[in-house]
């Protein structure tokens, strides 16, 4: 048996999806559509909007 060798999921985790949805809602005032929930889009939203959020907080 191989313990601790669990494969990581290919797509984003539920917490990443929730975080991306919340960031998007803060900046655009609307929900993400189901068709917009791609791995690439979620990664882009998290990196882009996290940076924007941190710059707003630090001002």
Tab-separated table of N, CA and C in Angstrom:
chain	number	residue	atom	x	y	z
A	1	UNK	N	0.837	-1.186	0.000
A	1	UNK	CA	0.000	0.000	0.000
A	1	UNK	C	0.881	1.249	0.000
A	2	UNK	N	0.386	2.267	-0.665
A	2	UNK	CA	1.107	3.527	-0.737
A	2	UNK	C	0.307	4.581	0.012
A	3	UNK	N	0.756	4.921	1.181
A	3	UNK	CA	0.074	5.932	1.975
A	3	UNK	C	0.597	7.312	1.627
A	4	UNK	N	-0.305	8.290	1.612
A	4	UNK	CA	0.088	9.666	1.348
A	4	UNK	C	0.413	9.969	-0.099
A	5	UNK	N	-0.018	9.120	-1.016
A	5	UNK	CA	0.268	9.368	-2.435
A	5	UNK	C	-1.013	9.687	-3.197
A	6	UNK	N	-1.931	10.312	-2.523
A	6	UNK	CA	-3.206	10.646	-3.152
A	6	UNK	C	-2.990	11.669	-4.267
A	7	UNK	N	-3.605	11.427	-5.398
A	7	UNK	CA	-3.465	12.312	-6.550
A	7	UNK	C	-4.252	13.598	-6.305
A	8	UNK	N	-3.629	14.719	-6.647
A	8	UNK	CA	-4.319	16.002	-6.527
A	8	UNK	C	-5.400	16.083	-7.601
A	9	UNK	N	-6.503	16.761	-7.304
A	9	UNK	CA	-7.551	16.895	-8.329
A	9	UNK	C	-7.052	17.743	-9.497
A	10	UNK	N	-7.546	17.427	-10.683
A	10	UNK	CA	-7.125	18.159	-11.874
A	10	UNK	C	-7.681	19.575	-11.895
A	11	UNK	N	-8.886	19.729	-11.401
A	11	UNK	CA	-9.524	21.032	-11.424
A	11	UNK	C	-9.340	21.781	-10.120
A	12	UNK	N	-9.949	22.965	-10.043
A	12	UNK	CA	-9.851	23.756	-8.819
A	12	UNK	C	-10.656	23.114	-7.687
A	13	UNK	N	-10.239	23.385	-6.459
A	13	UNK	CA	-10.967	22.871	-5.301
A	13	UNK	C	-12.214	23.724	-5.081
A	14	UNK	N	-13.115	23.242	-4.260
A	14	UNK	CA	-14.346	23.995	-3.984
A	14	UNK	C	-14.024	25.328	-3.307
A	15	UNK	N	-13.015	25.345	-2.450
A	15	UNK	CA	-12.668	26.602	-1.777
A	15	UNK	C	-12.105	27.617	-2.785
A	16	UNK	N	-11.360	27.157	-3.791
A	16	UNK	CA	-10.866	28.062	-4.828
A	16	UNK	C	-12.027	28.619	-5.653
A	17	UNK	N	-13.000	27.777	-5.955
A	17	UNK	CA	-14.176	28.220	-6.711
A	17	UNK	C	-14.945	29.265	-5.906
A	18	UNK	N	-15.159	28.997	-4.626
A	18	UNK	CA	-15.886	29.935	-3.772
A	18	UNK	C	-15.151	31.264	-3.663
A	19	UNK	N	-13.826	31.207	-3.515
A	19	UNK	CA	-13.016	32.425	-3.402
A	19	UNK	C	-13.092	33.242	-4.684
A	20	UNK	N	-12.981	32.575	-5.830
A	20	UNK	CA	-13.070	33.265	-7.114
A	20	UNK	C	-14.449	33.903	-7.294
A	21	UNK	N	-15.491	33.191	-6.909
A	21	UNK	CA	-16.853	33.731	-7.017
A	21	UNK	C	-17.002	34.989	-6.162
A	22	UNK	N	-16.471	34.948	-4.943
A	22	UNK	CA	-16.593	36.093	-4.030
A	22	UNK	C	-15.783	37.286	-4.537
A	23	UNK	N	-14.575	37.044	-5.001
A	23	UNK	CA	-13.767	38.134	-5.559
A	23	UNK	C	-14.467	38.764	-6.754
A	24	UNK	N	-14.986	37.934	-7.637
A	24	UNK	CA	-15.665	38.432	-8.833
A	24	UNK	C	-16.891	39.260	-8.454
A	25	UNK	N	-17.641	38.778	-7.477
A	25	UNK	CA	-18.836	39.491	-7.034
A	25	UNK	C	-18.471	40.854	-6.446
A	26	UNK	N	-17.361	40.926	-5.711
A	26	UNK	CA	-16.936	42.196	-5.113
A	26	UNK	C	-16.604	43.236	-6.179
A	27	UNK	N	-15.941	42.801	-7.251
A	27	UNK	CA	-15.489	43.751	-8.254
A	27	UNK	C	-16.502	44.015	-9.361
A	28	UNK	N	-17.413	43.084	-9.615
A	28	UNK	CA	-18.348	43.247	-10.738
A	28	UNK	C	-19.810	43.340	-10.312
A	29	UNK	N	-20.115	43.022	-9.075
A	29	UNK	CA	-21.485	43.131	-8.603
A	29	UNK	C	-22.426	42.090	-9.183
A	30	UNK	N	-21.888	41.036	-9.727
A	30	UNK	CA	-22.734	39.956	-10.235
A	30	UNK	C	-22.042	38.617	-10.009
A	31	UNK	N	-22.843	37.570	-10.107
A	31	UNK	CA	-22.319	36.212	-9.925
A	31	UNK	C	-21.606	35.751	-11.191
A	32	UNK	N	-20.651	34.855	-11.023
A	32	UNK	CA	-20.055	34.185	-12.172
A	32	UNK	C	-21.059	33.210	-12.751
A	33	UNK	N	-21.100	33.128	-14.069
A	33	UNK	CA	-21.962	32.144	-14.714
A	33	UNK	C	-21.284	30.792	-14.660
A	34	UNK	N	-22.086	29.746	-14.730
A	34	UNK	CA	-21.527	28.391	-14.678
A	34	UNK	C	-20.528	28.161	-15.806
A	35	UNK	N	-20.797	28.751	-16.967
A	35	UNK	CA	-19.888	28.584	-18.105
A	35	UNK	C	-18.551	29.299	-17.882
A	36	UNK	N	-18.513	30.232	-16.937
A	36	UNK	CA	-17.283	30.972	-16.650
A	36	UNK	C	-16.409	30.270	-15.610
A	37	UNK	N	-16.863	29.158	-15.076
A	37	UNK	CA	-16.140	28.454	-14.024
A	37	UNK	C	-15.149	27.435	-14.591
A	38	UNK	N	-14.265	27.898	-15.455
A	38	UNK	CA	-13.212	27.022	-15.979
A	38	UNK	C	-11.986	27.155	-15.098
A	39	UNK	N	-11.132	26.172	-15.134
A	39	UNK	CA	-9.905	26.204	-14.321
A	39	UNK	C	-9.065	27.438	-14.648
A	40	UNK	N	-8.900	27.718	-15.924
A	40	UNK	CA	-8.090	28.868	-16.346
A	40	UNK	C	-8.708	30.175	-15.857
A	41	UNK	N	-10.013	30.307	-15.981
A	41	UNK	CA	-10.693	31.527	-15.566
A	41	UNK	C	-10.617	31.707	-14.053
A	42	UNK	N	-10.793	30.639	-13.304
A	42	UNK	CA	-10.719	30.712	-11.848
A	42	UNK	C	-9.307	31.098	-11.411
A	43	UNK	N	-8.288	30.495	-12.019
A	43	UNK	CA	-6.899	30.854	-11.705
A	43	UNK	C	-6.632	32.319	-12.009
A	44	UNK	N	-7.137	32.792	-13.152
A	44	UNK	CA	-6.934	34.189	-13.554
A	44	UNK	C	-7.630	35.143	-12.595
A	45	UNK	N	-8.870	34.828	-12.236
A	45	UNK	CA	-9.637	35.683	-11.322
A	45	UNK	C	-8.940	35.775	-9.969
A	46	UNK	N	-8.510	34.642	-9.448
A	46	UNK	CA	-7.858	34.648	-8.137
A	46	UNK	C	-6.580	35.477	-8.170
A	47	UNK	N	-5.744	35.288	-9.165
A	47	UNK	CA	-4.486	36.036	-9.192
A	47	UNK	C	-4.726	37.519	-9.471
A	48	UNK	N	-5.561	37.830	-10.444
A	48	UNK	CA	-5.793	39.221	-10.834
A	48	UNK	C	-6.525	40.008	-9.755
A	49	UNK	N	-7.625	39.471	-9.265
A	49	UNK	CA	-8.436	40.217	-8.317
A	49	UNK	C	-7.874	40.188	-6.900
A	50	UNK	N	-7.093	39.172	-6.558
A	50	UNK	CA	-6.413	39.172	-5.261
A	50	UNK	C	-5.423	40.324	-5.206
A	51	UNK	N	-4.685	40.516	-6.303
A	51	UNK	CA	-3.734	41.623	-6.368
A	51	UNK	C	-4.439	42.963	-6.263
A	52	UNK	N	-5.562	43.114	-6.976
A	52	UNK	CA	-6.331	44.356	-6.902
A	52	UNK	C	-6.840	44.601	-5.487
A	53	UNK	N	-7.336	43.552	-4.853
A	53	UNK	CA	-7.864	43.676	-3.499
A	53	UNK	C	-6.768	44.092	-2.532
A	54	UNK	N	-5.601	43.491	-2.627
A	54	UNK	CA	-4.500	43.839	-1.735
A	54	UNK	C	-4.023	45.267	-1.963
A	55	UNK	N	-4.026	45.721	-3.204
A	55	UNK	CA	-3.597	47.098	-3.464
A	55	UNK	C	-4.617	48.095	-2.914
A	56	UNK	N	-5.894	47.771	-2.963
A	56	UNK	CA	-6.927	48.641	-2.401
A	56	UNK	C	-6.795	48.687	-0.875
A	57	UNK	N	-6.551	47.536	-0.274
A	57	UNK	CA	-6.407	47.467	1.185
A	57	UNK	C	-5.188	48.257	1.644
A	58	UNK	N	-4.102	48.193	0.889
A	58	UNK	CA	-2.856	48.843	1.282
A	58	UNK	C	-2.825	50.343	1.012
A	59	UNK	N	-3.830	50.875	0.326
A	59	UNK	CA	-3.856	52.322	0.049
A	59	UNK	C	-4.201	53.125	1.273
